[in-house]
PDB file of C-alpha atoms in Angstrom:
ATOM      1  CA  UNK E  13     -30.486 -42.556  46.250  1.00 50.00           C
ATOM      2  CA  UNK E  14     -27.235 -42.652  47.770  1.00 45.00           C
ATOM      3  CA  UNK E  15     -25.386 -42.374  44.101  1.00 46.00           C
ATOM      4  CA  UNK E  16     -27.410 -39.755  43.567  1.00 47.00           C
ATOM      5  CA  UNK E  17     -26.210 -37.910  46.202  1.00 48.00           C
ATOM      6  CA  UNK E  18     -22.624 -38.771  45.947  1.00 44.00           C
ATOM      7  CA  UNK E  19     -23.198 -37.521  42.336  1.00 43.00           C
ATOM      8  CA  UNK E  20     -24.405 -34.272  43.537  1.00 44.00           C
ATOM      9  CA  UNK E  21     -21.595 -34.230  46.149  1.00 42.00           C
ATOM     10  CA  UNK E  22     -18.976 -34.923  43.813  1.00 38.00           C
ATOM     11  CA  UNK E  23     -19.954 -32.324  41.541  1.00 46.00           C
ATOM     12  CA  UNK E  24     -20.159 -29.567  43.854  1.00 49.00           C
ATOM     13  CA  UNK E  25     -16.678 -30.243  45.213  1.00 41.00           C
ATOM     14  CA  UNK E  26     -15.585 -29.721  41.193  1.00 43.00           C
ATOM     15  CA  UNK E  27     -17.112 -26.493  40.617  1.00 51.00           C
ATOM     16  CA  UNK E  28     -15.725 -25.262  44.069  1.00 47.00           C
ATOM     17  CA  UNK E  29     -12.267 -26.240  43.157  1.00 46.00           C
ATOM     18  CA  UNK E  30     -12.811 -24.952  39.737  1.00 49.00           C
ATOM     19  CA  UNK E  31     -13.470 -21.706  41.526  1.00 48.00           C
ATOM     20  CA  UNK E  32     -10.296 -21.782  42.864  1.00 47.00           C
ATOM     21  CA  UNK E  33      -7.957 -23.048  39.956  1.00 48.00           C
ATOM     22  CA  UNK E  34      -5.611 -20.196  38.959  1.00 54.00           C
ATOM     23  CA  UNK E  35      -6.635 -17.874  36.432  1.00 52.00           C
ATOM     24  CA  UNK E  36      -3.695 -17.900  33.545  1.00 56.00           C
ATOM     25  CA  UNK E  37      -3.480 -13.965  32.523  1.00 56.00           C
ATOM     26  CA  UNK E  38      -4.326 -13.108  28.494  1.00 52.00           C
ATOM     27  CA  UNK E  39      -0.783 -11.841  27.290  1.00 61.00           C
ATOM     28  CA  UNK E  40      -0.976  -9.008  25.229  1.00 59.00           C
ATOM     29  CA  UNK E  41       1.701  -8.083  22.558  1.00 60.00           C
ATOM     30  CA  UNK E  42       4.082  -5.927  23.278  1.00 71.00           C
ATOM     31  CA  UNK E  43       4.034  -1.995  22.448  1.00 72.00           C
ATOM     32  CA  UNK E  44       6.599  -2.309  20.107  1.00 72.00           C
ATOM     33  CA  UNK E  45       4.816  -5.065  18.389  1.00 78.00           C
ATOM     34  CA  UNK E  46       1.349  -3.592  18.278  1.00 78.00           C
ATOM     35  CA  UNK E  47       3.160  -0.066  17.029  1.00 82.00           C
ATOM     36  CA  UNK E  48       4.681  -1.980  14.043  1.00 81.00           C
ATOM     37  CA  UNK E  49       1.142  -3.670  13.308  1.00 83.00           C
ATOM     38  CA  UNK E  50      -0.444  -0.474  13.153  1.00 84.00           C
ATOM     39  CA  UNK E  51       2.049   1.188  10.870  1.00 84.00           C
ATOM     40  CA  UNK E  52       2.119  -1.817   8.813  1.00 87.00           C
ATOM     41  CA  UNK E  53      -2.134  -1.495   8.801  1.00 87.00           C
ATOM     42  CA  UNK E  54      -1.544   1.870   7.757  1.00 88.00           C
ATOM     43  CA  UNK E  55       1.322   1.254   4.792  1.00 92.00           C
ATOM     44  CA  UNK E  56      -1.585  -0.900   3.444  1.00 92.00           C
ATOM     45  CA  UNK E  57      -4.405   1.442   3.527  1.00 92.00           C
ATOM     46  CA  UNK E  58      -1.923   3.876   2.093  1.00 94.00           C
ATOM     47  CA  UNK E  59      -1.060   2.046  -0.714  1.00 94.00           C
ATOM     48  CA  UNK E  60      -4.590   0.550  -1.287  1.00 95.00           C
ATOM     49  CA  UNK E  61      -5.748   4.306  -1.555  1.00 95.00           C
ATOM     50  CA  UNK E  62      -3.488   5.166  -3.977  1.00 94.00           C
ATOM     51  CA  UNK E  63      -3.522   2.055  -6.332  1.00 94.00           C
ATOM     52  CA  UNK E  64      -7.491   3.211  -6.056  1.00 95.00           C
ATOM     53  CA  UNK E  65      -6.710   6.477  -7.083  1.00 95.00           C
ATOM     54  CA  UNK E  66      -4.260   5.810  -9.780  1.00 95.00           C
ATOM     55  CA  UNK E  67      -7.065   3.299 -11.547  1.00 95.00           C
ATOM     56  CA  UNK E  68      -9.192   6.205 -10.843  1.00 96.00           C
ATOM     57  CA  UNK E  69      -7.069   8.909 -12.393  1.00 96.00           C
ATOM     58  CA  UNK E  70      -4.019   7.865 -13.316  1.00 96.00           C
ATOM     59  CA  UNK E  71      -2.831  11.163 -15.012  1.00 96.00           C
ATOM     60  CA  UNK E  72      -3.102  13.171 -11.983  1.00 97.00           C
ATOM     61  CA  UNK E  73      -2.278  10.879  -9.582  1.00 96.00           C
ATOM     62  CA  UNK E  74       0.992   9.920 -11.548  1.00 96.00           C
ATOM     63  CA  UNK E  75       1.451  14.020 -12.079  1.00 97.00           C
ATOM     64  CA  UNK E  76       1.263  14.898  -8.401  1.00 97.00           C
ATOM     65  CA  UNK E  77       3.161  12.133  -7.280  1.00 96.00           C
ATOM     66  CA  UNK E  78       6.065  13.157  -9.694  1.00 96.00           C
ATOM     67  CA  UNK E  79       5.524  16.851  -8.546  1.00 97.00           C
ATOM     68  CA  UNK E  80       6.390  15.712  -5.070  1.00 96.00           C
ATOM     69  CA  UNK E  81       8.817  13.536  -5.371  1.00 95.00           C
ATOM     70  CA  UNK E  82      11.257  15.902  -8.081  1.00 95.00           C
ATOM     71  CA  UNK E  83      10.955  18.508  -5.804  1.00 95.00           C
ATOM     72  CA  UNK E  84      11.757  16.507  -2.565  1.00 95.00           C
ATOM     73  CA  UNK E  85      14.699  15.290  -4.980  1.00 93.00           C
ATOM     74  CA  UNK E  86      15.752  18.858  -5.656  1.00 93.00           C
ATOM     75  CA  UNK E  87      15.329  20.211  -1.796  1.00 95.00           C
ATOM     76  CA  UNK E  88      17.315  17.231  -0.760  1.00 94.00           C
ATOM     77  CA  UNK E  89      20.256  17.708  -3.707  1.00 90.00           C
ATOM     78  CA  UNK E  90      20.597  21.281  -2.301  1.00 91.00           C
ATOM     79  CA  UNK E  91      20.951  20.194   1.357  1.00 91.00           C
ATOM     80  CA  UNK E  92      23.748  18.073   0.435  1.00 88.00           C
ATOM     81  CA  UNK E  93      25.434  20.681  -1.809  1.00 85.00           C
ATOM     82  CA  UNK E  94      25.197  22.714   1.416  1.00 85.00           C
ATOM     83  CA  UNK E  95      26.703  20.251   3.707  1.00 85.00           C
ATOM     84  CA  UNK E  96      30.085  20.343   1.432  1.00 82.00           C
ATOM     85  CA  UNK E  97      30.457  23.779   1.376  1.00 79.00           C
ATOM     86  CA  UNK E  98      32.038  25.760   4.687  1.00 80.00           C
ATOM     87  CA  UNK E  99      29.352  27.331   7.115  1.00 74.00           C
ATOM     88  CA  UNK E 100      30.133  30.703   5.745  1.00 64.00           C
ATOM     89  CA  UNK E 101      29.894  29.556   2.135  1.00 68.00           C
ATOM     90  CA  UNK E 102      26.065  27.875   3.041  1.00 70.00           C
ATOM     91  CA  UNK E 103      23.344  28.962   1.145  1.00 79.00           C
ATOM     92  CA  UNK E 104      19.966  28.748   2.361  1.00 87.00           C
ATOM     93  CA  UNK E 105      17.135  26.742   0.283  1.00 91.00           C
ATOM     94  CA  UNK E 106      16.326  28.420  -2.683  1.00 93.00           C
ATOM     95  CA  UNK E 107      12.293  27.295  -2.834  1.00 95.00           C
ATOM     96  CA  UNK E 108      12.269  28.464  -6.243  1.00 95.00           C
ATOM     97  CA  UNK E 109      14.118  25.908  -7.259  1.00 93.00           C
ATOM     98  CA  UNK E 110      12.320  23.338  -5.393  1.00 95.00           C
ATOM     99  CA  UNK E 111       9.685  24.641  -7.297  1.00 96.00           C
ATOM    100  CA  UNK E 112      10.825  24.561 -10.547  1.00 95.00           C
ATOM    101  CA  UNK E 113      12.206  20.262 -10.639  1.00 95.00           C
ATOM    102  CA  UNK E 114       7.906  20.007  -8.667  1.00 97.00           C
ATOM    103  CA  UNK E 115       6.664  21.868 -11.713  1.00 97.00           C
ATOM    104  CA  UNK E 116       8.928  20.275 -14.198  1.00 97.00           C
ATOM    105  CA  UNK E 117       7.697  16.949 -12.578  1.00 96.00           C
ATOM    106  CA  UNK E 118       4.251  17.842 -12.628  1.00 97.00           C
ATOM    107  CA  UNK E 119       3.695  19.410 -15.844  1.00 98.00           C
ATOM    108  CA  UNK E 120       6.430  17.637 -18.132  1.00 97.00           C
ATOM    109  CA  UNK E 121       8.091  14.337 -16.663  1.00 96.00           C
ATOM    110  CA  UNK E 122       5.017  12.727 -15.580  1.00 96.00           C
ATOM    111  CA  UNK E 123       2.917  13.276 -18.023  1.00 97.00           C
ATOM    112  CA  UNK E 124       5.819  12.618 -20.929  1.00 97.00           C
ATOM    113  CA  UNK E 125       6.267   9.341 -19.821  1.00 97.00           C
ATOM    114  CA  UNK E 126       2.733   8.205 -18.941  1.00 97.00           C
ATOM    115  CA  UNK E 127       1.919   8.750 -22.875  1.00 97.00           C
ATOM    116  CA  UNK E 128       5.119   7.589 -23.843  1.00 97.00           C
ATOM    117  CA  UNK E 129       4.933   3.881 -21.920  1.00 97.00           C
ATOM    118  CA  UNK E 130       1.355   3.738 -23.300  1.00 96.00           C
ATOM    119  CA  UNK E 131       2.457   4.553 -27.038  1.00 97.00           C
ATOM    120  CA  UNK E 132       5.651   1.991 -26.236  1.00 97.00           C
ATOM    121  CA  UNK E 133       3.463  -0.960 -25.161  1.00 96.00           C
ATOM    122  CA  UNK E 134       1.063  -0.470 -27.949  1.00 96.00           C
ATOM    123  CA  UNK E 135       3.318  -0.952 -30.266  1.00 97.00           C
ATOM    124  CA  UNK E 136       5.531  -3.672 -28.229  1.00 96.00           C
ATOM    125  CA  UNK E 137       3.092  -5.224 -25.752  1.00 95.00           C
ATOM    126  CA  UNK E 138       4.663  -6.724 -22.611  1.00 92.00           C
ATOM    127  CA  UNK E 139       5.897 -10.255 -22.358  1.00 92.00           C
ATOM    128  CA  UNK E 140       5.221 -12.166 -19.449  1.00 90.00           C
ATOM    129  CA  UNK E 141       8.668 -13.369 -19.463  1.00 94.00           C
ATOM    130  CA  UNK E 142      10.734  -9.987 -18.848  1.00 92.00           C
ATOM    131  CA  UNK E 143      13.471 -11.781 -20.664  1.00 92.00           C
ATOM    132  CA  UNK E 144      13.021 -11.559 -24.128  1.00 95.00           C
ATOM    133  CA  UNK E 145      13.848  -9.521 -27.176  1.00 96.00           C
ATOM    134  CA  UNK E 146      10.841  -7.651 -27.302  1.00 96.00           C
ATOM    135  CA  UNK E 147      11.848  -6.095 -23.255  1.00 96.00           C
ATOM    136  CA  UNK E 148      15.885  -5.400 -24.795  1.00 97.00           C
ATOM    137  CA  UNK E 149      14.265  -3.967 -28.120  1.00 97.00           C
ATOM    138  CA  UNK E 150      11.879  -1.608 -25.306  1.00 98.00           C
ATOM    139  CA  UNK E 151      15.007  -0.741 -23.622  1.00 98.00           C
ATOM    140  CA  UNK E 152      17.482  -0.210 -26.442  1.00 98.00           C
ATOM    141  CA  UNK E 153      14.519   2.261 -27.482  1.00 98.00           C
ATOM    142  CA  UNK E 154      13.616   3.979 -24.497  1.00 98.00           C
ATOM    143  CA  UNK E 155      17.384   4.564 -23.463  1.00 98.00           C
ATOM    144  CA  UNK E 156      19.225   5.172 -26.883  1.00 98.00           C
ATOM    145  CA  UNK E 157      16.153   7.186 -28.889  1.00 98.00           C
ATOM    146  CA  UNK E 158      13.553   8.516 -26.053  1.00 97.00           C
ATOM    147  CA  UNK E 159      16.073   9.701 -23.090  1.00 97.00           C
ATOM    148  CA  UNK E 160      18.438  11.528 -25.657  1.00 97.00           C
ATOM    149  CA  UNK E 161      15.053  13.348 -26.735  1.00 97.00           C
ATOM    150  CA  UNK E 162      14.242  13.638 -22.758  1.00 97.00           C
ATOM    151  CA  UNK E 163      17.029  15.527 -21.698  1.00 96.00           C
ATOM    152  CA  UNK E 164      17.631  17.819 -24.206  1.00 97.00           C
ATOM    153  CA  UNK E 165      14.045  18.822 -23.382  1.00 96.00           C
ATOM    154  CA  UNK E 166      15.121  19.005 -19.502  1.00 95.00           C
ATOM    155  CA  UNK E 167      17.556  20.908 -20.059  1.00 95.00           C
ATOM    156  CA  UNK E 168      15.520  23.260 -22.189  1.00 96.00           C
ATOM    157  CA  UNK E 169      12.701  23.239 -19.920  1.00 96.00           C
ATOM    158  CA  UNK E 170      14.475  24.029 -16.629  1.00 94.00           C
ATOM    159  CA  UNK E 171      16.558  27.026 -18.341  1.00 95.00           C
ATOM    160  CA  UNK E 172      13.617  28.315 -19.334  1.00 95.00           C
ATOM    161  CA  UNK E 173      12.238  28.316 -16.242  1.00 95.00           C
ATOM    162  CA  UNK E 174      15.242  30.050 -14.720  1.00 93.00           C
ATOM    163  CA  UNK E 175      14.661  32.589 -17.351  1.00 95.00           C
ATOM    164  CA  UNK E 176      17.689  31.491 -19.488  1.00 95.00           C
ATOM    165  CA  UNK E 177      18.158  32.578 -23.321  1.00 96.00           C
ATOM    166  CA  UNK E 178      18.004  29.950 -26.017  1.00 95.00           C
ATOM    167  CA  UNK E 179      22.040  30.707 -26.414  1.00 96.00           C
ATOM    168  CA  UNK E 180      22.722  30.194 -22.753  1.00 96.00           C
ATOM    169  CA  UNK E 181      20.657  26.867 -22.846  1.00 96.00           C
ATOM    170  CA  UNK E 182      22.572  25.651 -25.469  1.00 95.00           C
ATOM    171  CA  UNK E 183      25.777  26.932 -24.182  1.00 95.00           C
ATOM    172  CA  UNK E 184      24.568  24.687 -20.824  1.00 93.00           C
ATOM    173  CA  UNK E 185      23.901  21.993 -23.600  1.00 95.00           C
ATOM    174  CA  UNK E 186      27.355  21.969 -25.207  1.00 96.00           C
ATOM    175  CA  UNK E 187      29.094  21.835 -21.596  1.00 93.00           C
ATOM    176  CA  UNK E 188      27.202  19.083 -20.054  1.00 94.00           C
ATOM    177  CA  UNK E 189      24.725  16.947 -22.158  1.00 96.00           C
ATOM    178  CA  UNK E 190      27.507  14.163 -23.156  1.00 95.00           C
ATOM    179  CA  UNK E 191      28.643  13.884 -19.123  1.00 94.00           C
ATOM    180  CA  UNK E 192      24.860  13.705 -18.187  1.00 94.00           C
ATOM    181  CA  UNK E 193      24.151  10.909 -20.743  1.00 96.00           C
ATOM    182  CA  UNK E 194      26.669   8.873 -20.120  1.00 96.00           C
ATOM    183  CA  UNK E 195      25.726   9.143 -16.076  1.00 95.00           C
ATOM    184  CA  UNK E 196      22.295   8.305 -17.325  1.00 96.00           C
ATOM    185  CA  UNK E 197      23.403   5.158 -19.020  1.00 97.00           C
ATOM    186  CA  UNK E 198      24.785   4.115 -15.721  1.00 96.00           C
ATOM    187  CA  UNK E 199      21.418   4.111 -14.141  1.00 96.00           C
ATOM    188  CA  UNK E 200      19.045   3.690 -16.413  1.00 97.00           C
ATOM    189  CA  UNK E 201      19.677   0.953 -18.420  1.00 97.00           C
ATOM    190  CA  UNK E 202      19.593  -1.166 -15.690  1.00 97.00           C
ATOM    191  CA  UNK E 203      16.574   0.904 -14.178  1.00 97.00           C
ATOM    192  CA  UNK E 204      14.956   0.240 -17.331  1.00 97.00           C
ATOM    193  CA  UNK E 205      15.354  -3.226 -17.799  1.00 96.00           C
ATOM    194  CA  UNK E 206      14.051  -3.905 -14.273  1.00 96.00           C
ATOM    195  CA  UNK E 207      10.786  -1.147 -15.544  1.00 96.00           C
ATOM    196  CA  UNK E 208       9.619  -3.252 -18.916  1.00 96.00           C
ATOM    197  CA  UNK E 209      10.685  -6.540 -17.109  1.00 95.00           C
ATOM    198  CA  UNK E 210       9.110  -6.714 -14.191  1.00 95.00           C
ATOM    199  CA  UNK E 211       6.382  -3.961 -13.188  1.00 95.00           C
ATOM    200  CA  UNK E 212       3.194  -3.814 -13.647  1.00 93.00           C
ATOM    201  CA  UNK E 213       2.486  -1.042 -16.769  1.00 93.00           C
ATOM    202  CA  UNK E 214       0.644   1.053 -14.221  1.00 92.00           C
ATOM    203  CA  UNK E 215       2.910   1.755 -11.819  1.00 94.00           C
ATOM    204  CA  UNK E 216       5.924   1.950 -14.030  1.00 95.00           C
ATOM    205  CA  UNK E 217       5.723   5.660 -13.996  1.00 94.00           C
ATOM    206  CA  UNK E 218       5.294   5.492  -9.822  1.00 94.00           C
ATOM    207  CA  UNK E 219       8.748   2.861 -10.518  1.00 96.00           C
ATOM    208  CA  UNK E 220      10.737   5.668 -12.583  1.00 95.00           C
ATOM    209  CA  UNK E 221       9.761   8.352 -10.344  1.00 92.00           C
ATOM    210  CA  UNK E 222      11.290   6.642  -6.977  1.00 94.00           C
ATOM    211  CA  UNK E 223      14.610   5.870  -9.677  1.00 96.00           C
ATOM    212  CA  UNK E 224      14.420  10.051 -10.752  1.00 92.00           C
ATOM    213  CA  UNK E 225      14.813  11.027  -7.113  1.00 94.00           C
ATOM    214  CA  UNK E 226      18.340   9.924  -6.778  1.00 94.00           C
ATOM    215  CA  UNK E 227      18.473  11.114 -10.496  1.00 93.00           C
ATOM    216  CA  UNK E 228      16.942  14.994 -10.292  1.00 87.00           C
ATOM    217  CA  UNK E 229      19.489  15.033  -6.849  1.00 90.00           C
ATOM    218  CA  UNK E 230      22.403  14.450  -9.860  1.00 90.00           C
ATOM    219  CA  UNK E 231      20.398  16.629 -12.187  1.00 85.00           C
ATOM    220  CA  UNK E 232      20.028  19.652  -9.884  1.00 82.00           C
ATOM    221  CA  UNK E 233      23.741  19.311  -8.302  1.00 83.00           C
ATOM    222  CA  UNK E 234      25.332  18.830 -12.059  1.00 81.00           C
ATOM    223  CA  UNK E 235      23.068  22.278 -14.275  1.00 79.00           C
ATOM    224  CA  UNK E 236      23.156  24.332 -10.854  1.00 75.00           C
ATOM    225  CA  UNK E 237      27.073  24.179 -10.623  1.00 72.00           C
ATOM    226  CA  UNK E 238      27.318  24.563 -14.093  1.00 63.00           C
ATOM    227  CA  UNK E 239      25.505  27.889 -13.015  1.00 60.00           C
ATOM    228  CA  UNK E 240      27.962  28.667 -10.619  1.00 57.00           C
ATOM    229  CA  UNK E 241      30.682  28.079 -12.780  1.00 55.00           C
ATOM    230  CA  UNK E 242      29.541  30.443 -15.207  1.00 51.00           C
ATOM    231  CA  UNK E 243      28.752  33.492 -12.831  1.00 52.00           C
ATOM    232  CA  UNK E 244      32.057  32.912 -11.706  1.00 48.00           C
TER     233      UNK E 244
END
């Protein structure tokens, strides 16, 4: 009986003094930390959406996307033009030609390389070791037969587009096509190489349209002063 009660004693005194044993706080992340985890959350869902979208539609998708990002390219190539040039010499954006690099990317670039890269890896199907002949044979093509073809048409499509006559196109043609390939050389051969070797077939086009933005920034800077020096 005694135990018993000693028991029951002895027990009581252990939830009392559990009662009054110091609560440690929860810590909670920091702001910072919780801001970063929510924008990397939201990086995800964005990019889960639009691999979803591009298996979906991947003409459109890969369209728009170009669209966007040729005319971002072009907006941003102007504010830098601006920002060497004197206040008083500053022009303001010109959204038509914003317009015109979206358009060409939505109705031309895009969709010219989405067949082509399908046509390319039917006939030359990828590797899964990007180095290999068949990957320099893809790039030898692509850079040395297909972008020669490519930017005569760009430069035909966007002086159309500014309402240029065949004879001025070709004029533009004669003065800058050899500079303009041998800058593209420069950057995409490389660009290329890293394209057939290592991404995935569908996003290759999402892959050459991030590369075109510094690109289209050259491209508008190098036909627009070609412009200028002919008005002047």
């Amino acid at each position: 009986m005694k135990t018993a009660r000693s028991i029951l004693i002895l027990a009581s005194l252990v939830s009392t003094a559990g009662a009054f044993a110091p609560v440690r706080p929860v810590r909670s992340s920091p702001p910072h930390q919780l801001q970063a985890a929510e924008f990397a959350d939201s990086i995800s869902g964005a990019w889960t959406a639009y691999n979803e979208a591009l298996d979906a539609s991947p003409l459109l998708v890969k369209s728009l996307t170009a669209g966007v990002i040729l005319g971002a390219a072009d907006f941003s190539g102007q504010k830098f033009e601006a920002a060497q040039k004197p206040d008083e010499e500053a022009k303001d954006i010109d959204i038509g030609r914003v317009a015109r690099f979206a358009f060409f990317g939505l109705v031309l670039q895009a969709p010219w390389n989405h067949f082509y890269y399908q046509l390319l890896d039917g006939a030359l199907p990828p590797t899964a070791d990007p180095f290999t002949a068949t990957t320099g044979i893809k790039v030898f093509i692509d850079q040395f037969v297909q972008a020669p073809i490519f930017t005569a048409l760009i430069f035909f499509f966007l002086g159309t587009l500014e309402g240029k006559s065949p004879e001025e196109v070709k004029k533009q043609l004669d003065s800058d096509y050899k500079d303009t390939m041998l800058a593209n050389w420069k950057l995409w051969v490389p660009a290329t190489m890293v394209n057939l070797g290592f991404c995935p077939p569908a996003l290759r086009v999402l892959f050459l349209n991030c590369v075109f933005y510094f690109w289209s920034i050259f491209l508008s800077l190098k036909l627009n002063s070609s412009d200028d020096e002919i008005e002047s």
